[in-house]
Structures are given as structure tokens and as C-alpha cells.
Coordinates of C-alpha atoms and ligand atoms in Angstrom, one line a residue:
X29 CA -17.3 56.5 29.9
X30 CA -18.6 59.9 28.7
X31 CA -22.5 61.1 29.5
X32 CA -23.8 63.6 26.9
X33 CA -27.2 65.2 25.8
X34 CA -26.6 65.9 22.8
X35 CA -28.9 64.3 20.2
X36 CA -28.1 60.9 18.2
X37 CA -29.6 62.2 15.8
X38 CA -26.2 62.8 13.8
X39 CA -23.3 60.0 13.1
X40 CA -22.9 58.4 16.1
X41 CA -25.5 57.0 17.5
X42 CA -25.4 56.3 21.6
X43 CA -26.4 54.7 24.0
X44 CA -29.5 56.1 26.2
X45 CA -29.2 54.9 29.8
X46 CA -31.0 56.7 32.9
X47 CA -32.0 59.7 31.2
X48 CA -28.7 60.6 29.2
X49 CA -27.0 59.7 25.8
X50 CA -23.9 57.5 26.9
X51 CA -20.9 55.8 24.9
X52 CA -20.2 52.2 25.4
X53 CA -17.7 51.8 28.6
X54 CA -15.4 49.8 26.8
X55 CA -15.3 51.5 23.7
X56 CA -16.4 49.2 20.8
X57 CA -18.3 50.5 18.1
X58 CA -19.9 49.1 14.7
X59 CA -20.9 50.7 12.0
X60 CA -24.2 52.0 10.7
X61 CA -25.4 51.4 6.8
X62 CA -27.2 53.2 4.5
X63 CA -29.2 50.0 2.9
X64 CA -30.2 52.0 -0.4
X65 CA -26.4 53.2 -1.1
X66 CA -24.1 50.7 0.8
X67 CA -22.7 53.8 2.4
X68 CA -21.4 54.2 6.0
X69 CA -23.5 56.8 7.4
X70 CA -22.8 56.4 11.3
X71 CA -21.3 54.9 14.1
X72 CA -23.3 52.9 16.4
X73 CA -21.9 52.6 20.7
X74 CA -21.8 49.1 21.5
X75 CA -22.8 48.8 24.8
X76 CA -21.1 46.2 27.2
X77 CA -22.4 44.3 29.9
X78 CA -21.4 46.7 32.1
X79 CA -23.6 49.5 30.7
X80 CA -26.9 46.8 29.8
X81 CA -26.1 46.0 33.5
X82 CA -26.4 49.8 34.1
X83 CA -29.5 50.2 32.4
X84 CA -31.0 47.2 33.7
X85 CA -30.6 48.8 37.2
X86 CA -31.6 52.3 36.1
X87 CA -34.9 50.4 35.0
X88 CA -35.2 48.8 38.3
X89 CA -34.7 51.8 40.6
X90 CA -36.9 53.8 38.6
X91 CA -39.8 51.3 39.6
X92 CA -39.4 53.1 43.1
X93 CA -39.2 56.6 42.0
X94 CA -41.6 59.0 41.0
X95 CA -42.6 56.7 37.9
X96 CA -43.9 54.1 40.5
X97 CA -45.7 56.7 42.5
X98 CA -47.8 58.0 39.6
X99 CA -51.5 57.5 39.4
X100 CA -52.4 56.1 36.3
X101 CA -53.8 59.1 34.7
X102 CA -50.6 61.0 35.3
X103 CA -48.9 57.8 33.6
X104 CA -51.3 57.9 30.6
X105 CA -50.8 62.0 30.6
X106 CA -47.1 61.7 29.8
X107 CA -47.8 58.5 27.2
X108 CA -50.3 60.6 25.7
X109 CA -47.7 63.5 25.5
X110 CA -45.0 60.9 24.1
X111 CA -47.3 60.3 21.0
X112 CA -47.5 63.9 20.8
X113 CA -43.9 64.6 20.6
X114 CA -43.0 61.7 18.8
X115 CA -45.8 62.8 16.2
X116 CA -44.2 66.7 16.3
X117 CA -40.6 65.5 15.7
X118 CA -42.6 63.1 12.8
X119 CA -39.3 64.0 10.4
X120 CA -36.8 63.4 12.5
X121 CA -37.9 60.2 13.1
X122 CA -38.6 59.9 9.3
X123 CA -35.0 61.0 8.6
X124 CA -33.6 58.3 11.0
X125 CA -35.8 55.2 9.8
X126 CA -35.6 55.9 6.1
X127 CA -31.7 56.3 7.1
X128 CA -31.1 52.7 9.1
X129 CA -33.4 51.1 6.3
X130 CA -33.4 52.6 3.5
X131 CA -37.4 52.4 3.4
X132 CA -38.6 54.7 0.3
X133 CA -40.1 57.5 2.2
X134 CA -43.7 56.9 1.8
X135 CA -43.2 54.1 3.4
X136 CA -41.8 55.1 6.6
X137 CA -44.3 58.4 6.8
X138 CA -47.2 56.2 6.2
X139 CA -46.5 53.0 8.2
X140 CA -43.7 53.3 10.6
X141 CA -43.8 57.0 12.5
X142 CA -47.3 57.2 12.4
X143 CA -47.7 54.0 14.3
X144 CA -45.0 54.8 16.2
X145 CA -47.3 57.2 18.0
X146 CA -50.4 55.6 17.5
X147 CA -49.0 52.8 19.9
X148 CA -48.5 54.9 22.7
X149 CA -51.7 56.8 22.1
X150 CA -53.5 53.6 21.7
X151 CA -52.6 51.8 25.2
X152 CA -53.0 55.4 27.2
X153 CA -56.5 54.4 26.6
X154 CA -56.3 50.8 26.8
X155 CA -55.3 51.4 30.7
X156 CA -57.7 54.2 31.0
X157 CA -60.7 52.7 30.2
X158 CA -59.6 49.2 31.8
X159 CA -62.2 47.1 33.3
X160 CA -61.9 45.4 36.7
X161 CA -62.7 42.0 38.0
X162 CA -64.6 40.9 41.1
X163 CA -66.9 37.8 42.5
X164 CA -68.9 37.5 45.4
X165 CA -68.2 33.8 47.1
X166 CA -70.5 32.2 49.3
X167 CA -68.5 30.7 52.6
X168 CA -68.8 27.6 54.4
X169 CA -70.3 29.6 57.1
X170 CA -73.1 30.7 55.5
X171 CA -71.1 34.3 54.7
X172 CA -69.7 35.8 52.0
X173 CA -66.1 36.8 50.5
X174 CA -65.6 39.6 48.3
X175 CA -62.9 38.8 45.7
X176 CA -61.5 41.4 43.1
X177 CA -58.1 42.0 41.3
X178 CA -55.4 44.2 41.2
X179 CA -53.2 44.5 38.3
X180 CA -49.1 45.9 38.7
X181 CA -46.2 45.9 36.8
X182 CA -44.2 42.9 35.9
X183 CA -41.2 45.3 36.3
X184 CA -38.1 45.7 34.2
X185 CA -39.4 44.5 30.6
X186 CA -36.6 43.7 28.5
X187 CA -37.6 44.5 24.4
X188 CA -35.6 42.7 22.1
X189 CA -36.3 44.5 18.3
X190 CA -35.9 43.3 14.7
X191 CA -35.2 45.7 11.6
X192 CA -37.9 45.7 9.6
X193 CA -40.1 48.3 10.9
X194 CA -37.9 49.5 13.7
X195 CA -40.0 51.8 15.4
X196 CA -43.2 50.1 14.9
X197 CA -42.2 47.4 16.3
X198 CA -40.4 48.6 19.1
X199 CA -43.6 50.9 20.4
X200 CA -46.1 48.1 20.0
X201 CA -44.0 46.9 23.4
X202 CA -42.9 50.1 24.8
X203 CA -46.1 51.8 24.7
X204 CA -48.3 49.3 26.9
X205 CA -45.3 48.2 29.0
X206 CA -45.1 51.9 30.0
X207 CA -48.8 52.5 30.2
X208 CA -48.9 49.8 32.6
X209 CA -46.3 51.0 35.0
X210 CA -43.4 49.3 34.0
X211 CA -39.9 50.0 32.8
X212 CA -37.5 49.1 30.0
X213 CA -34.7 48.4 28.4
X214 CA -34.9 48.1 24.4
X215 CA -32.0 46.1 22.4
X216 CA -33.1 47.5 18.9
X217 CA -31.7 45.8 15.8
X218 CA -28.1 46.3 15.3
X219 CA -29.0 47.1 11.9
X220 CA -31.5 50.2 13.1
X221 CA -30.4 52.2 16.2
X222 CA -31.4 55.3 15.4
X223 CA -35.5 55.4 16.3
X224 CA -34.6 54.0 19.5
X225 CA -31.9 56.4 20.0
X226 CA -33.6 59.1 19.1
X227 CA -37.2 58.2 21.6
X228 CA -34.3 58.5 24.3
X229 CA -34.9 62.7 23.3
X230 CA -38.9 62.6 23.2
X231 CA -38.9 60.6 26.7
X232 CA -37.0 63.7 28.5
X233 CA -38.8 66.1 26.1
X234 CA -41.8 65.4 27.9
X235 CA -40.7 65.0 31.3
X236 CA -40.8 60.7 31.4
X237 CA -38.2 60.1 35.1
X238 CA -34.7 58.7 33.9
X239 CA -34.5 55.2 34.2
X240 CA -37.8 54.4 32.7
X241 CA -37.0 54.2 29.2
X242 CA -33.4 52.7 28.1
X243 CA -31.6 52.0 25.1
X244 CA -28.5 49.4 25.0
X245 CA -27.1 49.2 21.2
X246 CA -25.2 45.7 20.2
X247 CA -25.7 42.3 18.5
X248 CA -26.9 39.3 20.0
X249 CA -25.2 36.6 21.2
X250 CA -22.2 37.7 23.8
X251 CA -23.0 41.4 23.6
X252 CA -26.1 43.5 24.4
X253 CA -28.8 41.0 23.5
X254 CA -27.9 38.1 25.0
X255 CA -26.4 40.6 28.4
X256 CA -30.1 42.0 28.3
X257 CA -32.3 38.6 28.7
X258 CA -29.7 36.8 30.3
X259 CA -29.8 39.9 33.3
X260 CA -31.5 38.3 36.4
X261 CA -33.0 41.6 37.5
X262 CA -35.3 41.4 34.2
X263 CA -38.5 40.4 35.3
X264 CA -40.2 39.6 31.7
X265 CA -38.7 39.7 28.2
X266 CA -41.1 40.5 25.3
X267 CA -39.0 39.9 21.8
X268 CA -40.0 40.0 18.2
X269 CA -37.5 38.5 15.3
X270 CA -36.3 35.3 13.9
X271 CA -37.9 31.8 15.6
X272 CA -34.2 30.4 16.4
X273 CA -33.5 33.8 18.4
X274 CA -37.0 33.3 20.3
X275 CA -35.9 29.7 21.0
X276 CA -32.1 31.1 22.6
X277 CA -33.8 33.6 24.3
X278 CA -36.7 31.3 25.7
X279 CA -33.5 29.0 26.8
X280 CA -32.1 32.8 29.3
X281 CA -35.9 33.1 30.1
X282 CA -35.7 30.0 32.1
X283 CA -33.4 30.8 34.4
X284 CA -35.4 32.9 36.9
X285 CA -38.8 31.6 35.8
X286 CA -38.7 35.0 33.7
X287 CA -42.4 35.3 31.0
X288 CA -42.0 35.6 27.5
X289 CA -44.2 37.4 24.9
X290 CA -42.8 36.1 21.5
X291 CA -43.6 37.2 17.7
X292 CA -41.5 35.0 15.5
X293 CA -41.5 34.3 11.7
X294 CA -44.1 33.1 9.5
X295 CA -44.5 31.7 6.2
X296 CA -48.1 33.3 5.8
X297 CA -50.6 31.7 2.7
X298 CA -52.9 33.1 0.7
X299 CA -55.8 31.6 -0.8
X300 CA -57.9 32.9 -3.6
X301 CA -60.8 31.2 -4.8
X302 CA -61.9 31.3 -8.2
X303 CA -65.0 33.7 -7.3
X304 CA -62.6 36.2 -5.6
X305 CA -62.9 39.9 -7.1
X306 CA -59.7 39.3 -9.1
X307 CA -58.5 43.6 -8.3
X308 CA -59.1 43.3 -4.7
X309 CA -56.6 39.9 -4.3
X310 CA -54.0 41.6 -6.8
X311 CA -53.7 44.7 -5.2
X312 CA -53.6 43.3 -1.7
X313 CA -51.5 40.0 -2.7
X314 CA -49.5 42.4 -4.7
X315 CA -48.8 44.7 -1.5
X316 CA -48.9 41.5 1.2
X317 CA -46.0 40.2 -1.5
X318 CA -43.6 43.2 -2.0
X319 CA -44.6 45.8 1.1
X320 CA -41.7 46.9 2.3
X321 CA -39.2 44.4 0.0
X322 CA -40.9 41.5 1.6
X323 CA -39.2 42.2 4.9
X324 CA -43.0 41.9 6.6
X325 CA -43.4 39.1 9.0
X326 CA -47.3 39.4 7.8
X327 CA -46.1 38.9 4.1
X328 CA -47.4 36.3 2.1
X329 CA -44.8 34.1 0.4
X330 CA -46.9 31.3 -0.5
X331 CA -50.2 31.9 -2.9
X332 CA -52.8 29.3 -3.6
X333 CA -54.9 29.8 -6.6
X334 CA -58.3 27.7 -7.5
X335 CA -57.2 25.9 -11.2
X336 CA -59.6 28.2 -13.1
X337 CA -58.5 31.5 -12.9
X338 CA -54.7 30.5 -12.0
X339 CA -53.6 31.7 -15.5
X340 CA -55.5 34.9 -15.2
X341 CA -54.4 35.5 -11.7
X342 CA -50.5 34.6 -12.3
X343 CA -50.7 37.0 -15.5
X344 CA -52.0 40.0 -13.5
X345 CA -49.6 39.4 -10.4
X346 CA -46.5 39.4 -13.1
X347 CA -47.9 42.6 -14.2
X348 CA -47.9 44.4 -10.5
X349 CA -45.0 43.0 -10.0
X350 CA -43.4 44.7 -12.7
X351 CA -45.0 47.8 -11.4
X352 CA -42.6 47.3 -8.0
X353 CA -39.6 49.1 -9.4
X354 CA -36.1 48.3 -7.0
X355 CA -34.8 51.8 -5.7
X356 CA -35.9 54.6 -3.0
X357 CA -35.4 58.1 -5.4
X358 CA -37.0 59.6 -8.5
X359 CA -39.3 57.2 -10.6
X360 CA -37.5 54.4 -8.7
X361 CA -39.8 54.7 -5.5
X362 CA -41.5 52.1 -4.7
X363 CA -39.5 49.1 -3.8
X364 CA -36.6 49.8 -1.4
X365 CA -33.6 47.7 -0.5
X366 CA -33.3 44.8 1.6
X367 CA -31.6 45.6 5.1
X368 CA -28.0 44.8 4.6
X369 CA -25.4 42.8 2.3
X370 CA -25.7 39.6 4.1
X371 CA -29.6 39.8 3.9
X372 CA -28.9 39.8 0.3
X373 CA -27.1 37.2 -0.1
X374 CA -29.8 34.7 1.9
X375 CA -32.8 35.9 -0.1
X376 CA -30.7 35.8 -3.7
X377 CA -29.6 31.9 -2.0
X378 CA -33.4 31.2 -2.1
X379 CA -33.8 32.8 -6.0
X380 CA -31.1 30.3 -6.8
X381 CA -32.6 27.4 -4.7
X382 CA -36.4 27.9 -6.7
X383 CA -34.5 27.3 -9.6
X384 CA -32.3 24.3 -8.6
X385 CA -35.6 22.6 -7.6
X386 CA -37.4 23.3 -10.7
X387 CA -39.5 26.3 -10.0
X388 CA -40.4 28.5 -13.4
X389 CA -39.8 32.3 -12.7
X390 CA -42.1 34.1 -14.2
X391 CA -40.8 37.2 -13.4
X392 CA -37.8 38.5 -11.7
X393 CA -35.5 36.2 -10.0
X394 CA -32.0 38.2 -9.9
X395 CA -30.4 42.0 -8.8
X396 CA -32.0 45.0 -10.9
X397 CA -29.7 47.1 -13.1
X398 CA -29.6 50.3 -10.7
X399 CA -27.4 53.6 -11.7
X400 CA -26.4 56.8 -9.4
X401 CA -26.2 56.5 -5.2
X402 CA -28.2 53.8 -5.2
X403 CA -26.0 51.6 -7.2
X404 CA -24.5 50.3 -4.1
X405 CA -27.7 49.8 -2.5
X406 CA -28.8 45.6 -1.3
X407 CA -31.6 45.6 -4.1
X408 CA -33.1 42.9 -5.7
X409 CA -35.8 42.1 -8.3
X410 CA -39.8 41.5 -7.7
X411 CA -39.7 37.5 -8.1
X412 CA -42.4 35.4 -8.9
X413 CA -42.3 31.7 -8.8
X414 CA -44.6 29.2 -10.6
X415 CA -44.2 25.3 -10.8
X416 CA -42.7 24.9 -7.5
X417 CA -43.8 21.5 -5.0
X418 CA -45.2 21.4 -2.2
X419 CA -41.7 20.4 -0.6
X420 CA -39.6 22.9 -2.4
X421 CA -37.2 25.2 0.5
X422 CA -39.0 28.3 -0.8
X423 CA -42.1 27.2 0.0
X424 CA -41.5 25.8 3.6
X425 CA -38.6 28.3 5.2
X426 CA -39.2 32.1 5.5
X427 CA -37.0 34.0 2.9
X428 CA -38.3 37.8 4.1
X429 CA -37.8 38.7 0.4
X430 CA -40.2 40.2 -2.4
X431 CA -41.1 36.7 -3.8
X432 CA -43.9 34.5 -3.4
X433 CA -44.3 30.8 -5.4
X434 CA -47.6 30.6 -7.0
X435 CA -49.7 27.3 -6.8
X436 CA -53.0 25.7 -8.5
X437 CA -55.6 24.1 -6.6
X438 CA -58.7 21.9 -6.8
X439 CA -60.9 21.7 -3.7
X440 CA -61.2 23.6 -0.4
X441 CA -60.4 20.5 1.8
X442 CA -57.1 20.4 -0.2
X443 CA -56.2 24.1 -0.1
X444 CA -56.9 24.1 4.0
X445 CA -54.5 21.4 4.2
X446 CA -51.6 22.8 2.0
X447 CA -51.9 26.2 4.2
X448 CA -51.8 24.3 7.2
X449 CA -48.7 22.3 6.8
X450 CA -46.0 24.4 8.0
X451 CA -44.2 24.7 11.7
X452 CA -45.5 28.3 11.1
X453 CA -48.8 30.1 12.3
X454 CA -48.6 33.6 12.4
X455 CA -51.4 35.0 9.4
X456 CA -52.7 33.7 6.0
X457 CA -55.6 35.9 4.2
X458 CA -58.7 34.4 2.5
X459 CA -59.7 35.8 -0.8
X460 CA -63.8 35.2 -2.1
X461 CA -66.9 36.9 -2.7
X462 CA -68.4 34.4 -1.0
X463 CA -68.3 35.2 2.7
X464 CA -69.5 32.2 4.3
X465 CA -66.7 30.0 2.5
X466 CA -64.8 33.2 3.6
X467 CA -65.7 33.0 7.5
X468 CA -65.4 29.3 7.2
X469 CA -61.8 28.6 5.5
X470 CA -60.5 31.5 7.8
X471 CA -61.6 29.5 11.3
X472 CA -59.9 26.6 9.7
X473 CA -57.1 28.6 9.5
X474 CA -53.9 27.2 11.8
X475 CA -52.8 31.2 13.0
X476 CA -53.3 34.2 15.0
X477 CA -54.7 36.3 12.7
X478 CA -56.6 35.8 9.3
X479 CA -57.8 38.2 7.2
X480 CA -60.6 38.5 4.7
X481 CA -59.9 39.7 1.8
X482 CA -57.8 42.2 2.8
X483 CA -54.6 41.9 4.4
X484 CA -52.2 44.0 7.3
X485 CA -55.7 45.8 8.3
X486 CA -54.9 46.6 11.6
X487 CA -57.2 47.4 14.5
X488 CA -54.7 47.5 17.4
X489 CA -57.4 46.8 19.9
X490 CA -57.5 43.1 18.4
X491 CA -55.5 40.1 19.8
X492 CA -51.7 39.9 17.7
X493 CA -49.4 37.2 17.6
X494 CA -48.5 33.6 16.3
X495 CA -49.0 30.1 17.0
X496 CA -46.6 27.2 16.0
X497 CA -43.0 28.6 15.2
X498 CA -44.6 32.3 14.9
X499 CA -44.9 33.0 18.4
X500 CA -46.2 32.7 22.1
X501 CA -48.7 35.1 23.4
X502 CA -50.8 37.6 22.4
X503 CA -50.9 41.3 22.2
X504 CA -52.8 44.3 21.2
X505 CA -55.3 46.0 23.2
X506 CA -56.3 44.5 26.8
X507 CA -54.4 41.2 25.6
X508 CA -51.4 43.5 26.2
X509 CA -52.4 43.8 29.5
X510 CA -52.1 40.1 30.3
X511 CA -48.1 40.6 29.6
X512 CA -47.4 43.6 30.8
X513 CA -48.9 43.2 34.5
X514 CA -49.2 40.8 37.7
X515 CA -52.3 39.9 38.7
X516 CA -53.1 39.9 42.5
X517 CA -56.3 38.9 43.7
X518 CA -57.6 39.5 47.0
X519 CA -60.2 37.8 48.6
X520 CA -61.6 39.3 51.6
X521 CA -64.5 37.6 54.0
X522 CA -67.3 39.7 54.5
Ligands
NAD20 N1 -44.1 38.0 14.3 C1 -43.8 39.3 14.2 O1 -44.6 40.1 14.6 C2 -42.6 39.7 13.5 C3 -42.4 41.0 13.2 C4 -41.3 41.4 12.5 C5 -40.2 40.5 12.3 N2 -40.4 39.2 12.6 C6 -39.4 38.2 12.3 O2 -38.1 38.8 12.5 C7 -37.1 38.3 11.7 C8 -36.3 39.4 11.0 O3 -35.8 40.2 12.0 P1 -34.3 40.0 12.5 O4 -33.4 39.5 11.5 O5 -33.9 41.3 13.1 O6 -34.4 38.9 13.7 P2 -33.3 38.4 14.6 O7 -33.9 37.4 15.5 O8 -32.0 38.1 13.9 O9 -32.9 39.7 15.6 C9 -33.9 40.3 16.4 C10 -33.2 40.9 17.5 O10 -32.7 39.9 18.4 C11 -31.4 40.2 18.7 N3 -30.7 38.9 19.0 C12 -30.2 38.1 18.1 N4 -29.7 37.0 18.8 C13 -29.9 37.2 20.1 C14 -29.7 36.4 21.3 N5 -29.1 35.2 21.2 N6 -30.0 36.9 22.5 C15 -30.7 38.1 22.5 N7 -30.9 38.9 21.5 C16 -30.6 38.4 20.2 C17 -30.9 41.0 17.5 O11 -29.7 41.7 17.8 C18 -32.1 41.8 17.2 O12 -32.1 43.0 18.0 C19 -37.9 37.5 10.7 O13 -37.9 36.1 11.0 C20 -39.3 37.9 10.9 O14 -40.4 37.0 10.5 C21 -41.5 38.8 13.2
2VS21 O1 -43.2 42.7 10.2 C1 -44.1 42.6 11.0 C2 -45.1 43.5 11.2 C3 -45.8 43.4 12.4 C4 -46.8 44.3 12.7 C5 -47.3 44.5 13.9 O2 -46.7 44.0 15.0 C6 -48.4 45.4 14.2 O3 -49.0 45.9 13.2 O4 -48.6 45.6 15.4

């Protein structure tokens, strides 16, 4: 086994455990994919459970270094000055994310890196500006106690990472784990190492001690992933990707009594009502829809319409759609690849299965015509789906494609009940003019977050998070908190 500091930033991308850039002890590697080509741009360290065991133990001892000596300003000093660096180094991190997903750039520089810092920036003050607790309790005696709380670290917090927005994602964990004392180890995607990687750089940049931030690179099931949450000295895993991961990883959870913060799939509605302004929904549907190729766990794949303006609205949704044109480069930039081959494959199953079942595609449905470097990129059309059931596949499983099925409806009682029946409850969005229908169909709504005519408005203070199959637990802001620390309360008689 080899220790380096050189940066990942190049074609091979390492491991990052205890402060330095390491290759995987026993040698495997697997390969890293330009989505928007099909090209083989780097190599990727698998780590084995030797080197996740490594980490893991790097992240424990660190709890007892210097790290676990700091007040918490000098904690949220060197958060702050992680957001700083990641937000100086903004185009290396660019470079790497549009790289492992092939996101146009717009994308990435708007969404991804800037919350990337944002997240760190965001929970330095969380912690800073954290409120206490405390009771006074009358005794038997006639006396008083005095109780208050404490709040530590849970300890080593394992962060398992999906693909789709890679280093989003993986700081909306990081950042208040870190701000409240603890340490990790991240399993990014195997599909996007680099950000990850490449934070390894910003963490000694800034003078974080080794050991408190690690990256282990691999898959999931018998290699880093599973090593990671099945690791007894993990106190707490927090995970976000597919629900029948969360429900493997819940199973290595149990063992140790170890807590879970989960944010799983969705299959998010929408609802429009006849007296919605007709721009606002199309332009938000239209982004909810085909953001980021539909890889969003936020996006909306199902759309219900009120009867009268379902012609209207169907026609003007065709029309965005059209404006959503497949590749990364020139006039092509808006809507990017989907993350690999096999991803392909899934979401072009479900374009068959509409069909099979009866739906009418009003536009799209298949893999754009795509000349140049891009011609081996996983692209596929903008697809639109009208006359589909109730019951249909596409309208019950999550697809995490740019495609939505389009349904009428006749009464408010009827459209609260169609949104509702799923396994799923992670968001829906409302659209009216007529905000106390607006207020009222969103309470009715079965998720953790509903917006009002708008949709993926973030205030990161708020509470995030699923119900159902989306999820367990909350976290954003001081809900964060709840997570990321161990409550002790002491009581003491007066
Ligand atoms: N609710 C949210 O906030 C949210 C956000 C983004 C993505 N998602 C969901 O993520 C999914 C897409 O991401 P994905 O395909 O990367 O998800 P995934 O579940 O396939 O993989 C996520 C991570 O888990 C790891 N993993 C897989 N099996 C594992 C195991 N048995 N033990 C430990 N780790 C394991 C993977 O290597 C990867 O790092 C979609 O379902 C989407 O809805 C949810
Ligand atoms: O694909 C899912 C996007 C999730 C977004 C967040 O977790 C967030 O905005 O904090």
C-alpha cells in the first residue's frame, strides 16, 4: 500500500484516509466514466475492508485528538474556512462533478458547488447560534433540581452517497456532522469519486486534523459500502440513495443498536388546479420534470391536471419539453446524460413499459440522434406521457428519468387521494392562485416537504427528509442537530 499527496484530481482517483491520498491495499480498481461521451476518463482505488477498517479507526482516534479538544468556535472557524476553500477551488470542483456526471456546466456551477459550500457555511452557524435547554423541578422535599442538556457527538458517522448531485449531497451530511464534533467516513457513489476525493485536499488545506474527514471508494454490497455500515466501531450511519439500499443498510444498522438518518426515493406529484398561473406551473413542472435528466429525488414524475385546462397545460409542457435539448456542449446544453449505461437501460425499460400498458407519448419516448463526443454519451429524449392508469409501473415505481405521465382530474378530494397512494412520501408541489386551497391541499399532503407553487426552493434551515419509503428522519438546520449529537441531560438538586 502506497500513501501519496498528490491531488486526485487527475486519472486516478484515491482513496483519502487519515489525512493522505492512499491506493486500495489489495489492489482492485474500477473504472471511472465520462457519462456525456462513454469515455473512460479515470481509474477509481477500490478500497478493501482493510483500508474502510483503516479509516473507520482513523475516524475514531481522531475523536480524541485535537479535533475533540476544540471549542466549538474553533470547530466552526475551520467549517467556515472549508466553505471558503471549497468556494476558492469552485472549478476544480466544477471540473470533477461535470466529469463523474456529465452535468452541463450550468448545472453543476449553479446547483452543486455552490451548495457544496453553502452546507458547511450553513451549519457553522446552526451550532453557533444553538439554543440550550433547561427546567427548574420542584422536589419532594420541598427543593428544587436544576435540569439542562448537553449535546456531544454521536462519533464516527458513516455517509453513504448517491450520484446525482455528488457533492451536494455528500455536504448536506458532512457539514453538520463536522460542525457538531464528529468524524467521518464517506462511501461516495461508485459512479462519482472525484468531489469526495478531491474535499480530502480542502480538508488539509485548511488545517482540518487527519482522521476527521475520510474517503473509502467501492460499490456496495461485499466491498466498501457494505464494510463501512457493517463496521462495529460506526456509531451512526446517515445514507441517502435507493429505498432497497436504505432497507440493507437499516438490516447492518441493527447490529450494535447503530441510528439511521435515511433519504430514500420518491415518486413526487404535482397538482395544478385549473386557476393556477399556467407560466409559473410550466416553468417550474417543466424544471421539477427534466432538472438535471430527472436524476432529482425531488422530481416530479407524476402531474395531475384539473379536466379544464388539461389540454392547454399538456400542450405547453410538450412545448418546454422540446425546449430540453439531450447533450452537455454547444446549443446542446441543457439536458445532460443520464449517469451510466446501465441507468439507461432501466429508464428506456420504463419508456417501453408506458407503452406496453397503453400510455400515449406525446413527446419523446426514445434516444436523441446525437453527433460528435457526445455520440457515446447515456442520453435520452424529454418524454411525456398522457393516458396512462392509475396502476400503470410508471406511475407507481421511481424511474429517475426526464419523464413524467400526465393525468386529468375532477375534484380536490379525488386529486389528494391519487397523490397519496404511493409507498412514497418524500415532496409533491401544489399549483393555485388560490392560496387557502393552496395551504390546505399541501397539509393534506402525505410528505416531508410540499411546496407552493414553486418547487426545490430551498431554505436549509427548514426540516428535510421523507416519510413512507422516502426516508427516516429529518435534517436541515437544528433538525440536523437531533442526528448528529447525544443528548445528556443532567439534573442536579439544588
Ligand atoms: N431522498 C433524497 O434526498 C435523495 C436524494 C438523492 C437521491 N435519492 C435516491 O437515490 C437513488 C439514486 O441513487 P443511487 O442509484 O446512487 O442509489 P443507491 O442506493 O444505488 O446507491 C447509493 C449509495 O449506496 C451504496 N450502496 C449500495 N448498496 C449498498 C449496501 N448494500 N451497503 C452499503 N452501501 C451500499 C452505493 O455504492 C452508493 O454509494 C434514487 O432512488 C433516488 O431517489 C434520494
Ligand atoms: O436529488 C435529491 C436532491 C436533494 C436535495 C437536498 O438534499 C437538499 O437540497 O438538501
Amino acid at each position: 500500500m502506497t500513501s501519496v499527496s498528490s491531488s486526485p484530481i487527475t486519472d486516478t482517483i484515491l482513496n483519502f484516509i487519515d489525512g493522505s491520498y492512499r491506493e486500495g491495499s489489495e489492489g482492485k480498481s474500477f473504472s471511472n466514466v465520462n457519462p456525456a461521451t462513454g469515455a473512460e476518463i479515470g481509474v477509481v482505488h477500490e478500497a478493501s475492508q482493510a483500508d474502510v477498517a483503516d479509516a473507520v479507526a482513523a475516524a475514531k482516534a481522531a475523536l480524541t485528538g485535537p479535533w475533540g479538544k476544540m471549542t466549538t468556535a474553533e470547530r466552526v472557524n475551520l467549517i467556515t474556512a472549508v466553505a471558503t476553500e471549497i468556494e476558492r477551488r469552485a472549478d476544480d470542483f466544477l471540473a470533477a462533478e461535470v466529469a463523474d456526471t456529465g452535468k452541463p456546466r450550468h448545472v453543476a456551477s449553479h446547483i452543486d458547488i455552490p451548495r457544496g459550500a453553502a452546507n458547511f457555511r450553513m451549519f457553522a452557524d446552526v451550532v453557533s447560534t444553538m439554543p440550550g435547554e433547561s427546567f427548574n423541578t420542584p422536589t419532594p422535599d420541598g427543593g428544587q433540581a436544576f435540569n439542562y442538556t448537553v449535546r456531544k457527538p454521536k462519533g464516527v458517522v458513516a455517509v453513504v452517497c448517491p450520484w446525482n448531485f455528488p457533492l451536494l449531497l455528500m455536504t448536506w451530511k458532512v457539514g453538520p456532522a463536522l460542525a457538531c464534533g464528529n468524524t467521518v467516513v464517506v462511501k461516495p457513489s461508485e459512479e462519482t469519486p472525484r468531489t469526495a476525493a478531491l474535499l480530502g485536499e480542502v480538508m488539509n488545506a485548511v488545517g482540518m486534523p487527519k482522521g476527521v474527514y475520510n474517503v473509502v471508494h467501492g460499490f456496495g454490497p461485499g466491498s466498501a459500502g457494505e464494510f463501512l455500515t457493517s463496521n462495529p466501531d460506526v456509531d451512526a450511519i446517515t445514507f441517502t440513495g435507493e429505498t432497497g439500499t436504505g432497507q440493507a443498510i437499516m438490516q447492518k444498522a441493527a447490529t450494535g443498536v447503530r441510528d439511521i438518518s435515511f433519504e430514500l426515493g420518491g415518486k413526487n406529484p404535482a397538482i395544478v388546479f385549473a386557476d393556477a398561473d399556467l407560466d409559473k406551473a410550466v416553468e417550474g413542472l417543466s424544471r421539477s420534470v427534466f432538472l438535471n435528466t430527472g436524476q432529482v429525488c425531488l422530481g416530479t414524475e407524476r402531474v395531475y391536471v384539473e379536466r379544464p385546462i388539461f389540454d392547454a397545460f399538456v400542450a405547453r409542457m410538450a412545448a418546454a419539453a422540446q425546449g430540453f435539448k439531450p447533450g452537455v456542449t454547444g446549443d446542446r446544453a441543457y439536458l445532460g446524460p443520464l449517469i451510466s449505461a446501465e441507468h439507461r437501460e432501466k429508464v428506456l425499460g420504463y419508456y417501453r413499459r408506458a407503452v406496453e400498458d397503453g400510455a400515449t407519448v406525446v413527446t419523446g419516448g426514445g434516444v436523441p440522434e446525437i453527433s460528435g463526443a457526445e455520440a457515446g454519451g447515456f442520453f435520452v429524449e424529454p418524454t411525456l406521457w398522457i393516458d396512462v392508469a392509475h396502476g400503470d409501473t410508471v406511475m407507481r415505481e421511481e424511474i429517475f428519468g426526464p419523464c413524467c405521465g400526465i393525468v386529468p382530474f375532477d375534484s380536490e378530494d379525488e386529486v389528494i387521494a391519487l397523490a397519496n397512494d404511493t409507498v412514497y412520501g418524500l415532496c409533491a408541489s401544489v399549483w393555485t392562485e388560490n392560496l387557502s386551497r393552496g395551504h390546505r391541499v399541501a397539509a393534506a399532503m402525505e410528505v416531508g416537504v410540499c411546496w407552493v407553487n414553486s418547487w426545490f426552493l430551498r431554505d436549509l434551515r427548514t426540516a428535510f427528509g421523507g416519510s413512507g419509503h422516502s426516508g427516516i428522519g429529518r435534517e436541515g438546520g437544528v433538525h440536523s442537530l437531533e442526528f448528529y449529537t447525544e443528548i445528556t441531560n443532567i439534573c442536579v438538586k439544588l
